[in-house]
CSV table of C-alpha atoms in Angstrom, one decimal:
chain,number,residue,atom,x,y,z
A,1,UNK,CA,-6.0,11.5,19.7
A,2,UNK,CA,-9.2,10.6,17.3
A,3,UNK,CA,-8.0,10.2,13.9
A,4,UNK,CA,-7.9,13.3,11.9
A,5,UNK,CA,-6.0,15.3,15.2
A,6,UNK,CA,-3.9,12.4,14.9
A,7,UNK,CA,-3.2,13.0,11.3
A,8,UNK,CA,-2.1,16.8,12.2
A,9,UNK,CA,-0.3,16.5,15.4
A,10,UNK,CA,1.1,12.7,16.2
A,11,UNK,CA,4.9,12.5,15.4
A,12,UNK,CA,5.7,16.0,14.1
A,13,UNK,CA,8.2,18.0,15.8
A,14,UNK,CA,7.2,21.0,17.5
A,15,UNK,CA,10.6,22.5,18.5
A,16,UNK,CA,11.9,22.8,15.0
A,17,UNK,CA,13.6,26.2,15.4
A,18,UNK,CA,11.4,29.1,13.6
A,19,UNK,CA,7.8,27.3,14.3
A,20,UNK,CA,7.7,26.1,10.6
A,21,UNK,CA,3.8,23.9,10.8
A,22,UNK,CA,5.6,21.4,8.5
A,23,UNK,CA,9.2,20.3,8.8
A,24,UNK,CA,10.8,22.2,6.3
A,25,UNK,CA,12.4,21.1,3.1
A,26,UNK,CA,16.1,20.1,3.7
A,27,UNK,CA,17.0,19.9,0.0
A,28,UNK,CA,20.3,18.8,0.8
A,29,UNK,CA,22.6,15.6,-0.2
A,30,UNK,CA,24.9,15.6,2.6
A,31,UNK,CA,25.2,17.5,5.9
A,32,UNK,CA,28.0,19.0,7.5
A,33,UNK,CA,29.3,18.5,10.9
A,34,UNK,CA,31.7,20.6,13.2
A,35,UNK,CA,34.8,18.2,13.1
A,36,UNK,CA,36.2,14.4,11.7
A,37,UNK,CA,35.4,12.9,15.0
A,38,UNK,CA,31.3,14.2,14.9
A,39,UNK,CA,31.3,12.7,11.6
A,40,UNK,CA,32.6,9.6,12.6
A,41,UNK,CA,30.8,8.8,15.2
A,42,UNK,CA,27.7,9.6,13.0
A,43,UNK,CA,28.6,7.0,10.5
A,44,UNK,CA,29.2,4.6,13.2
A,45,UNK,CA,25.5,5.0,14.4
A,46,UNK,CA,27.5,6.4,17.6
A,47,UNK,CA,25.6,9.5,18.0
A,48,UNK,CA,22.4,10.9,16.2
A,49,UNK,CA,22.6,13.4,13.0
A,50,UNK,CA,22.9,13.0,9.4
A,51,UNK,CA,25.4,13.2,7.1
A,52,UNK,CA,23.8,12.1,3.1
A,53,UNK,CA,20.4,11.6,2.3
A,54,UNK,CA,20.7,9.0,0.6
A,55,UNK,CA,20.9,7.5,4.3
A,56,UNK,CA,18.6,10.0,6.3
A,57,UNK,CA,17.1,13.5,6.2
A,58,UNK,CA,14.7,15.7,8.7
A,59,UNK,CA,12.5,16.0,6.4
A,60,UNK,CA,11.8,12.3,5.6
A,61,UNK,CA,12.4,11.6,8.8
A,62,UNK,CA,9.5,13.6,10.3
A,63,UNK,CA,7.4,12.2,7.2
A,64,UNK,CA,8.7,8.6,8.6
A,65,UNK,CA,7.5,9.3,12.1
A,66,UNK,CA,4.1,10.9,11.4
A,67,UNK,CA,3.5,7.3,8.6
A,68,UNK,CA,4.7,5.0,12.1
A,69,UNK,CA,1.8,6.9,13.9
A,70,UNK,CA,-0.9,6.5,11.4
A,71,UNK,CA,-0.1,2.4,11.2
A,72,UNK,CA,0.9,1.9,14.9
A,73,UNK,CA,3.9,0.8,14.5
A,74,UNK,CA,7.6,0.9,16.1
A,75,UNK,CA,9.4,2.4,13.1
A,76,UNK,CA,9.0,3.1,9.0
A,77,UNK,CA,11.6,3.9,6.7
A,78,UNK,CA,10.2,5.7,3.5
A,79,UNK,CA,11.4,5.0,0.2
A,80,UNK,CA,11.4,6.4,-3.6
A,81,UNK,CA,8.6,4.3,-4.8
A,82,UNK,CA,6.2,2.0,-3.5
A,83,UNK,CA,7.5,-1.1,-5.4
A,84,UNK,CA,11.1,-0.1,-3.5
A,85,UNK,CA,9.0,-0.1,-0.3
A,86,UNK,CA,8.1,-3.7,-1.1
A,87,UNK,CA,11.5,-4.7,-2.2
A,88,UNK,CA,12.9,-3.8,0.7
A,89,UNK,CA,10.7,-5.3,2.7
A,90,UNK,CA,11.3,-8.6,1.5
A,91,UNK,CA,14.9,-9.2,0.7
A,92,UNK,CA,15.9,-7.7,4.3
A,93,UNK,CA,14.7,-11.2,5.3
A,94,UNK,CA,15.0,-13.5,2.3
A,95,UNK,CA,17.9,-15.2,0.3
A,96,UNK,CA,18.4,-17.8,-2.4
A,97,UNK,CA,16.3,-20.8,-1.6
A,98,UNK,CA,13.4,-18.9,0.7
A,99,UNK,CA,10.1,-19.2,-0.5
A,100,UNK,CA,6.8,-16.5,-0.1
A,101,UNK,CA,3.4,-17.8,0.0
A,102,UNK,CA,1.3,-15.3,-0.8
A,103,UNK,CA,-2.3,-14.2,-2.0
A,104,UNK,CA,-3.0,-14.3,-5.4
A,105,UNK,CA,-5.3,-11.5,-6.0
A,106,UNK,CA,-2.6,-8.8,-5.8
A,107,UNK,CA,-1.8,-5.6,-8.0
A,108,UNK,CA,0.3,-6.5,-11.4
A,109,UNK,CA,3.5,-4.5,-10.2
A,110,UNK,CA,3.6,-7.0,-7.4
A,111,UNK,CA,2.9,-10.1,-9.2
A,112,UNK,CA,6.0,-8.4,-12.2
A,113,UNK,CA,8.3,-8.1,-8.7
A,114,UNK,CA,7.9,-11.7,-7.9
A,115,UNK,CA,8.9,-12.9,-11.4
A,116,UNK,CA,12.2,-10.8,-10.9
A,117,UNK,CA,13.5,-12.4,-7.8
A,118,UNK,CA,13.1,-15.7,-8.9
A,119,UNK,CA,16.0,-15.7,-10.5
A,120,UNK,CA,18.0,-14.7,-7.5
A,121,UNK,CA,16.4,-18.1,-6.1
A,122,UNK,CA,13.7,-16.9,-4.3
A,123,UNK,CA,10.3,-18.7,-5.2
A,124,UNK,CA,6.3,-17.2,-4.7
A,125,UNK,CA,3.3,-19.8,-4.2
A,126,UNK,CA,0.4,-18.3,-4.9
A,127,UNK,CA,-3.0,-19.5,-3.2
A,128,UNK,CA,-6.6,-18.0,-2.7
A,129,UNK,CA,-6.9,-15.2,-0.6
A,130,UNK,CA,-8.5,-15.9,2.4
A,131,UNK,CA,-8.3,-20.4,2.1
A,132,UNK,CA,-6.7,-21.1,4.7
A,133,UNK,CA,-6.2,-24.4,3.3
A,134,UNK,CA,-4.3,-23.5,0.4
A,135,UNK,CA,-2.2,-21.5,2.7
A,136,UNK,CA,-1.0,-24.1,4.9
A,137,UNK,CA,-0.4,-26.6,2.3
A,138,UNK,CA,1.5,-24.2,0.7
A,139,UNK,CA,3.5,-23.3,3.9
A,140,UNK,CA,6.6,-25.2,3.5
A,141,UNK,CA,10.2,-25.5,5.7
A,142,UNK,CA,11.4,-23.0,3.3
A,143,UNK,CA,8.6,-20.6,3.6
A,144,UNK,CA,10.0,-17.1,5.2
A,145,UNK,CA,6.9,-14.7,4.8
A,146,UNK,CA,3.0,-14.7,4.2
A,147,UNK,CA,2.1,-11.6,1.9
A,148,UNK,CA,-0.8,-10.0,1.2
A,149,UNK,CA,-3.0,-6.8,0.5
A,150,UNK,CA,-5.5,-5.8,2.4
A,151,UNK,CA,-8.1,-5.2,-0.7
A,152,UNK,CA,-6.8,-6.7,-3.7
A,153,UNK,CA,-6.3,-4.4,-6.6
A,154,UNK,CA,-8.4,-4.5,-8.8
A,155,UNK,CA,-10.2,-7.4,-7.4
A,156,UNK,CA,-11.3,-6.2,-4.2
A,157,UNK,CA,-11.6,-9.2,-2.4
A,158,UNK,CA,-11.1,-8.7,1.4
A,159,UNK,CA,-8.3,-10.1,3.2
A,160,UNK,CA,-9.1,-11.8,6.8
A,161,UNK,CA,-5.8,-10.4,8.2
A,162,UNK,CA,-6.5,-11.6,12.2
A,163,UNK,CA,-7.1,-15.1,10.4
A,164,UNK,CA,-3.8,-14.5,8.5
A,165,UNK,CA,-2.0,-13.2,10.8
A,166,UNK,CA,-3.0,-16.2,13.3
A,167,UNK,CA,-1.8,-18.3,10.7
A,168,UNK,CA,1.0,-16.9,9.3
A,169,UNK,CA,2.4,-16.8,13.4
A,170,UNK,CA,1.7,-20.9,14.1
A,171,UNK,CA,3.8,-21.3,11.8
A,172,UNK,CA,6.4,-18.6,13.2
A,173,UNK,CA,5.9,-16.7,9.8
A,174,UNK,CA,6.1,-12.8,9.5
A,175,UNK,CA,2.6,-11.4,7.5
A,176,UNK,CA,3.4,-8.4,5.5
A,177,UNK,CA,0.3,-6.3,4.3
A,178,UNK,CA,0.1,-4.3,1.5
A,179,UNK,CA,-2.1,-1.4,2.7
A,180,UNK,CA,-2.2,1.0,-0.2
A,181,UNK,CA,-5.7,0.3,-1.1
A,182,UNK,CA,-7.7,0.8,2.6
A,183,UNK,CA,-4.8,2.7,4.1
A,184,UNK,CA,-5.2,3.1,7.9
A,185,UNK,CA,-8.6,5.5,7.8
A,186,UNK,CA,-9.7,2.2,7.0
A,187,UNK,CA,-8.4,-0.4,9.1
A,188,UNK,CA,-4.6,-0.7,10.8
A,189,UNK,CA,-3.4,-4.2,10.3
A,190,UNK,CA,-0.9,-4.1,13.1
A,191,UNK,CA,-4.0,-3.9,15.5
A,192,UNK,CA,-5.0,-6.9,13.6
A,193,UNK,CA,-1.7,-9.0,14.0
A,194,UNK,CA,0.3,-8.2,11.0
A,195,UNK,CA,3.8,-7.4,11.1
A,196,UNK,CA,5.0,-5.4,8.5
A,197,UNK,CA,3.0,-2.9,6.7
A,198,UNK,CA,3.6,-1.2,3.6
A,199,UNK,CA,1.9,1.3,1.7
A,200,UNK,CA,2.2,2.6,-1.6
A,201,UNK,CA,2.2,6.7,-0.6
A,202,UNK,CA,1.6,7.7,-4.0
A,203,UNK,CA,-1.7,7.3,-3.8
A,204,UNK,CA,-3.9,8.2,-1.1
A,205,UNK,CA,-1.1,9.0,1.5
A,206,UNK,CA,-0.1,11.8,-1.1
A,207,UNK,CA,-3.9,12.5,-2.2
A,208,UNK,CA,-3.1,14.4,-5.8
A,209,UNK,CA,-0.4,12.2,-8.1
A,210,UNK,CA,1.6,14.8,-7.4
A,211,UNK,CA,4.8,12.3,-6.0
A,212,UNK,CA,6.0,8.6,-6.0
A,213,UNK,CA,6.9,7.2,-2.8
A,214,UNK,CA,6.5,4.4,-0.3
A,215,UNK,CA,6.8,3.7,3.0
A,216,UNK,CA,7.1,0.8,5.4
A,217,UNK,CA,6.4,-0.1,8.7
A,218,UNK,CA,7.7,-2.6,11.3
A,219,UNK,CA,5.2,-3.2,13.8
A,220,UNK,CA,8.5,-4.2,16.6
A,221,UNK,CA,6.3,-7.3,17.6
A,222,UNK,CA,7.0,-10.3,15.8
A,223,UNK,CA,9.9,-12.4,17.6
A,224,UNK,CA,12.4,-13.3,14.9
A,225,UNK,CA,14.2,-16.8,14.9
A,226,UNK,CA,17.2,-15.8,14.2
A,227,UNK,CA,18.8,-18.9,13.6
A,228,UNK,CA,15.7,-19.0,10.3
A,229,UNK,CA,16.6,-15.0,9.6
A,230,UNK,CA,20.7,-15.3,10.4
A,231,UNK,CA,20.7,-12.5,7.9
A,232,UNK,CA,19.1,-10.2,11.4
A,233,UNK,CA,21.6,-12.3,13.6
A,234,UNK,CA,23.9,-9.1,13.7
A,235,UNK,CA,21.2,-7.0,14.7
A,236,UNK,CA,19.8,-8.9,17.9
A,237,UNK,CA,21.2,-6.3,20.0
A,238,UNK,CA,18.6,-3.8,19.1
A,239,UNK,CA,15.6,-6.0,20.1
A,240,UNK,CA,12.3,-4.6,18.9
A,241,UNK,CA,14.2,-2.6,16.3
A,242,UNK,CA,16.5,-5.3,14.9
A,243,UNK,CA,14.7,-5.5,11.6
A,244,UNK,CA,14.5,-1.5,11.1
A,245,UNK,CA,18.1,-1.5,12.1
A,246,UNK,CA,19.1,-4.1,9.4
A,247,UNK,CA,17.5,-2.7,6.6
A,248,UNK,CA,18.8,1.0,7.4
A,249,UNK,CA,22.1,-0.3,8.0
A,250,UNK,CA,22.4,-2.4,4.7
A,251,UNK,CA,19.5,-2.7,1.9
A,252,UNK,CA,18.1,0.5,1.8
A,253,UNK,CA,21.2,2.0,2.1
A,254,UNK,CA,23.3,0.4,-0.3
A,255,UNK,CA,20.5,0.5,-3.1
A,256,UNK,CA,19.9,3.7,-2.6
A,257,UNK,CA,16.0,3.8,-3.5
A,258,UNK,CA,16.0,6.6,-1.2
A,259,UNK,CA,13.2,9.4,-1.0
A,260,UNK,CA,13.5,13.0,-1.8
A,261,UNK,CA,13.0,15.3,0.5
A,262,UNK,CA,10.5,17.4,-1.8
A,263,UNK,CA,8.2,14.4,-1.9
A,264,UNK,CA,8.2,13.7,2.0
A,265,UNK,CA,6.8,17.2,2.1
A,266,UNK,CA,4.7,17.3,-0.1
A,267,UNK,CA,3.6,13.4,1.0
A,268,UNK,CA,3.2,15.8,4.8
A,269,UNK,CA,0.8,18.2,3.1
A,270,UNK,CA,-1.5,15.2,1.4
A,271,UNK,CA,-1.5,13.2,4.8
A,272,UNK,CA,-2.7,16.1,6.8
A,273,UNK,CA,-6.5,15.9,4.7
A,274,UNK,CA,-6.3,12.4,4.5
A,275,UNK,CA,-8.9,11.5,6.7
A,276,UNK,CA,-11.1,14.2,5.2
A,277,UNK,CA,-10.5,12.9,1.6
A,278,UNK,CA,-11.1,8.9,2.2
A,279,UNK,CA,-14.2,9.8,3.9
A,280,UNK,CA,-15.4,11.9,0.9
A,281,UNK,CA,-14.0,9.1,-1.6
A,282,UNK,CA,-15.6,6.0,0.3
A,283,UNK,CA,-19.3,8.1,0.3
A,284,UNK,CA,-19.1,8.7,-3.3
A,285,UNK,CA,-18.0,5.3,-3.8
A,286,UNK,CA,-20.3,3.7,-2.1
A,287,UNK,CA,-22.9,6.2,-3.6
A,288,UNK,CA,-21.5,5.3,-7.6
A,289,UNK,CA,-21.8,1.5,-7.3
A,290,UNK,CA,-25.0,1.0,-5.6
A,291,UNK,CA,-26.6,3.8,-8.1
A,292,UNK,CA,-24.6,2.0,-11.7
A,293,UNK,CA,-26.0,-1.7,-9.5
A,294,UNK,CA,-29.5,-0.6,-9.6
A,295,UNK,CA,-29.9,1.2,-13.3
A,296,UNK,CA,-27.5,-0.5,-15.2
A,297,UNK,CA,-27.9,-4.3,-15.1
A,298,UNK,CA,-25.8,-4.6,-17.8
A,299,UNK,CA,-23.1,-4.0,-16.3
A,300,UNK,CA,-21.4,-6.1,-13.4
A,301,UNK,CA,-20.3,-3.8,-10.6
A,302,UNK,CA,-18.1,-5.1,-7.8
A,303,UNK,CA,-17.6,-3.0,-5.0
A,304,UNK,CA,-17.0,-4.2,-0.9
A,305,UNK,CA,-19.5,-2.1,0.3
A,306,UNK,CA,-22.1,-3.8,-1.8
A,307,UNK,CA,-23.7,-6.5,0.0
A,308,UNK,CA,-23.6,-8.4,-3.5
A,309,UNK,CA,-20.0,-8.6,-2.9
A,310,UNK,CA,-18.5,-11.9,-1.5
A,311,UNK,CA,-16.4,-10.2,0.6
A,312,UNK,CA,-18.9,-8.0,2.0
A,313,UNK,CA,-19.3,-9.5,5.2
A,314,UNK,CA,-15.3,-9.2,6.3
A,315,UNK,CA,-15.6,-6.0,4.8
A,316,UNK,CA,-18.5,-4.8,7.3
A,317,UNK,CA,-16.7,-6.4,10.1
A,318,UNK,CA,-12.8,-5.5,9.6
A,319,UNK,CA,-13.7,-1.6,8.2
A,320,UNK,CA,-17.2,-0.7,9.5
A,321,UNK,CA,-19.2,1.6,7.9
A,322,UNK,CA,-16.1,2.6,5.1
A,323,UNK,CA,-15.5,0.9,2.4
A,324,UNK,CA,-12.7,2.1,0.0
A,325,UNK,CA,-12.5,4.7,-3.0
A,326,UNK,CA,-12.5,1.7,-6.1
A,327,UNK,CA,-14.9,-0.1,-7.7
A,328,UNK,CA,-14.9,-2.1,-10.9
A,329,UNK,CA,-17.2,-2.6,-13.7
A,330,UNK,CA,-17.7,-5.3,-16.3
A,331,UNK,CA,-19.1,-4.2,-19.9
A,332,UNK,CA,-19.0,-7.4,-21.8
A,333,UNK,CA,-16.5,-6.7,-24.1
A,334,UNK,CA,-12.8,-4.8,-24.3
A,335,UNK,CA,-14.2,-2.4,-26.6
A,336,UNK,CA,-17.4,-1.2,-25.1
A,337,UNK,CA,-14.8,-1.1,-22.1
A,338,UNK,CA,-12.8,1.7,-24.0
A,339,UNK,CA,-15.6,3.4,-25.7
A,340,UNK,CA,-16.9,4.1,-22.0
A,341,UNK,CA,-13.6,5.1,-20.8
A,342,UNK,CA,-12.7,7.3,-23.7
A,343,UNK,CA,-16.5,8.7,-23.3
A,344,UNK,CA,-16.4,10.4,-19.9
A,345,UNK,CA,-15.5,14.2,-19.4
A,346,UNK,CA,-14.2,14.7,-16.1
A,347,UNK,CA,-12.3,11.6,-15.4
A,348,UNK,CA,-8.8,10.9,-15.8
A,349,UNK,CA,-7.5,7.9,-17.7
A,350,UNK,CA,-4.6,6.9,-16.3
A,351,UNK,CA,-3.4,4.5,-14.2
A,352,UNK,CA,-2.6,5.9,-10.6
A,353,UNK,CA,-5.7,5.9,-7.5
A,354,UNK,CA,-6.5,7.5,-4.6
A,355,UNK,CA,-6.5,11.5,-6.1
A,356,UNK,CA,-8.7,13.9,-5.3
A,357,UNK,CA,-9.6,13.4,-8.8
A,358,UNK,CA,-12.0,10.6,-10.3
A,359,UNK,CA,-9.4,8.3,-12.3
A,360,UNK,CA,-10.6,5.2,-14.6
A,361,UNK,CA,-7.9,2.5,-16.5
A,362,UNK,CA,-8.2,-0.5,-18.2
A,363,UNK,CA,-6.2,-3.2,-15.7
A,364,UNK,CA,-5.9,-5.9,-18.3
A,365,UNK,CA,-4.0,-3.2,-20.3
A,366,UNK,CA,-1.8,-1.6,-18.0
A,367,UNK,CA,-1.5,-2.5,-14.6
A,368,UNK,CA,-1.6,-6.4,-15.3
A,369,UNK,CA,-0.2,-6.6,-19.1
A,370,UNK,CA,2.4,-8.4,-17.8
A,371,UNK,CA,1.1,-11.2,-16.4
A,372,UNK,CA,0.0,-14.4,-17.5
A,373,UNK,CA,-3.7,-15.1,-18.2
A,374,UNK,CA,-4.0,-17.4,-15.0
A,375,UNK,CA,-2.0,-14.3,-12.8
A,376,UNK,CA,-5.0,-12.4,-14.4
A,377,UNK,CA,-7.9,-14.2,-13.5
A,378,UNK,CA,-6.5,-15.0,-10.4
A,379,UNK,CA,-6.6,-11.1,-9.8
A,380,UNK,CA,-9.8,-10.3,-11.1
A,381,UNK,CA,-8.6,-8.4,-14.6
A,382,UNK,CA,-10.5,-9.4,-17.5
A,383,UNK,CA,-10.8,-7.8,-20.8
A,384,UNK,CA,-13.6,-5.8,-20.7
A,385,UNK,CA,-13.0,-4.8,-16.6
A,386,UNK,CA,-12.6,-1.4,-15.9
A,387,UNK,CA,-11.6,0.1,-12.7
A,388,UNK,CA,-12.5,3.2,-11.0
A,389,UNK,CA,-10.8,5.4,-8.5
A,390,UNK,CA,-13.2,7.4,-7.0
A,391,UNK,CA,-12.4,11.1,-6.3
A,392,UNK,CA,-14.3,14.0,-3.9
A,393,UNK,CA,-16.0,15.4,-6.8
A,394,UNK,CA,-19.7,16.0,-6.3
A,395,UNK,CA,-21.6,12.6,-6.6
A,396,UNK,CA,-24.1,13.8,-9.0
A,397,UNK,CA,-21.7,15.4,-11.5
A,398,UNK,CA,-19.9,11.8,-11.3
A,399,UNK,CA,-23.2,10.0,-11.9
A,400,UNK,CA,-24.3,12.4,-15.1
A,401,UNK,CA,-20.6,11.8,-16.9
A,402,UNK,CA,-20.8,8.2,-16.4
A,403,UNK,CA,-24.4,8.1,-17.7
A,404,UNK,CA,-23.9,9.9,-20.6
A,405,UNK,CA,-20.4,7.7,-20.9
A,406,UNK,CA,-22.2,4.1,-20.7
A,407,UNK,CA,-25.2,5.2,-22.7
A,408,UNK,CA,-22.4,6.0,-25.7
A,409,UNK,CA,-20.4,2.5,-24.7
A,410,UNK,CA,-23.8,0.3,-25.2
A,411,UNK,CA,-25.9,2.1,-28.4
């Protein structure tokens, strides 16, 4: 299937029992079964079903296989929020003493988690995304994963994930990708060698901030040592699946950062347009930043798509001819920064992306307040950067509030 049948048709189940398009909403916590014994052997992963929620639903379940499609992978397990997606991710595999190495142009939530588990005794080195050199002096014999996103938010730079990946794997080294930004209209890094992908389904996955939710997916190929992972030790017998069947088994859940089986629907509706939406979103990106690069030289724009970008080049050659739905801007000060954001009409200010919706917020703010003025730079945020989530709104209605919007920022 080409992409957008793909997004309507790969991994749904067409025998559910009235012909309901979409899996329908079991808004259930637990499940009953016809006697002790069925039961039993459900709860010792003896014999398919589900018995609480918190552990499995058809609802999420179907959303789970349909995400597994769209990335190419083996298996996903979805979870409440994208942050819980990346926690999981990491501590199935890590314990007091591991270290990540990872890319240091990453969202602020991110950068807030790594902070937290250091004082469980797990330790982040940060390097420059995409210098090699930096990554493999910071790869040590404690090093248990190589992170990073696929377009930094907000910086945009580009990762090289076959370069990463290749790297990340001489070293025996699992490469998660964050993939929120691109998603897979844009590129699927399991094609490209990473291992575990994880996106952030809240945004463009849902496609209108209606729901908070994440999902990751295990490509099945990386070959674990399990004396390095002993954690997966237990789990050997399921080959391919053995880090799925960990983290179902144990992490996810016993924290219970579960999804709800409202949101995997409505996550089911968003996913079925999502081709149609990120190609409408990259246009009028593409469209906005070369149009506020050529009339406003005031402002700095920074977009992938631009070939002024640094990272155009990988950009060109990892996506082809789509580029994302953000760009930034630079205004020279915070408060011309917020005189143009509070300026414009049909924008949003707040601080979600990928809506149908055009949606503008001050990183330095927000998204990053948390992090230390290094963390920030590192990341691209600055004081007077703003960041733009580009919507399907009609380009020239987009161009007109964000002329009127700058001309009030700089009188």
């Amino acid at each position: 299937m080409k992409f957008n049948t793909s997004l309507l048709h790969a991994g749904k189940d067409r025998d559910e029992k009235y012909g309901a398009t979409l899996s329908p909403i079991y808004q259930s916590s637990a499940f009953a079964q016809p006697s002790a014994d069925a039961l039993e052997r459900i709860f010792e992963n003896r014999a398919p079903g589900y018995c609480y929620t918190r552990v499995g639903n058809p609802t999420i379940t179907e959303f789970e296989n349909r995400m597994t499609k769209l990335e190419g992978g083996l298996a996903s397990i979805a979870c409440a929020s994208g942050m819980a997606a990346l926690t999981n991710a990491f501590l199935n595999i890590l314990s007091a003493g591991d270290e990540i190495v990872t890319s240091a142009s990453l969202y602020g939530g991110s950068i807030d988690l790594f902070a937290d588990l250091e004082p469980f005794g797990i330790r982040t080195i940060y390097v420059e995304n995409n210098h090699w050199e930096q990554f493999e002096a910071a790869i040590t014999d404690r090093t248990r994963l190589i992170f990073a996103e696929t377009i930094g938010n907000p910086r945009l730079d580009v990762t090289d994930i076959r370069a990463l990946a290749k790297l990340a794997h001489s070293h025996d080294l699992p490469l998660i990708v964050d993939n929120t930004v691109a998603t897979a209209f844009l590129v699927r890094p399991i094609e490209l060698g990473a291992d575990i992908v994880v996106n952030s389904t809240s945004k463009y996955i849902n496609g209108s901030s209606n729901s908070i939710s994440g999902v990751l997916t295990d490509s099945g190929k990386f070959k674990w040592d399990y004396d390095r992972y002993p954690g997966l030790k237990p789990y050997q017998k399921f080959g391919p699946y053995a880090y799925i069947a960990k983290l179902r088994n144990g992490l996810f859940r016993n924290t219970g950062a579960c999804l709800s089986p409202q949101t995997a629907f409505l996550n089911q509706i968003g996913l079925e347009t999502l081709g149609l939406r990120m190609e409408r979103e990259c246009a009028n990106a593409l469209e906005l930043a070369r149009w506020l690069q050529d009339t406003y030289p005031e402002l700095t724009v920074n977009y992938p798509g631009l070939e002024s970008s640094s990272w155009y080049e990988i950009a060109k050659e990892q996506f082809g001819t789509h580029f994302g739905g953000i760009l930034t801007i630079r205004t020279g000060s915070k408060e011309r920064a917020f005189e143009l954001i509070d300026s414009l009409n049909y924008v949003y200010v707040l601080s979600n992306i990928g809506d149908t919706k055009t949606l503008v917020v001050h990183p330095s703010s927000t998204i990053s307040l948390h992090s230390t003025e290094q963390q920030k730079i590192d990341a691209g945020v600055f004081e007077d950067l703003v960041r733009i989530s580009v919507g399907i709104e009609d380009i020239e209605d987009l161009k007109e509030d964000f002329a009127q919007a700058i001309a009030k920022a700089f009188q």
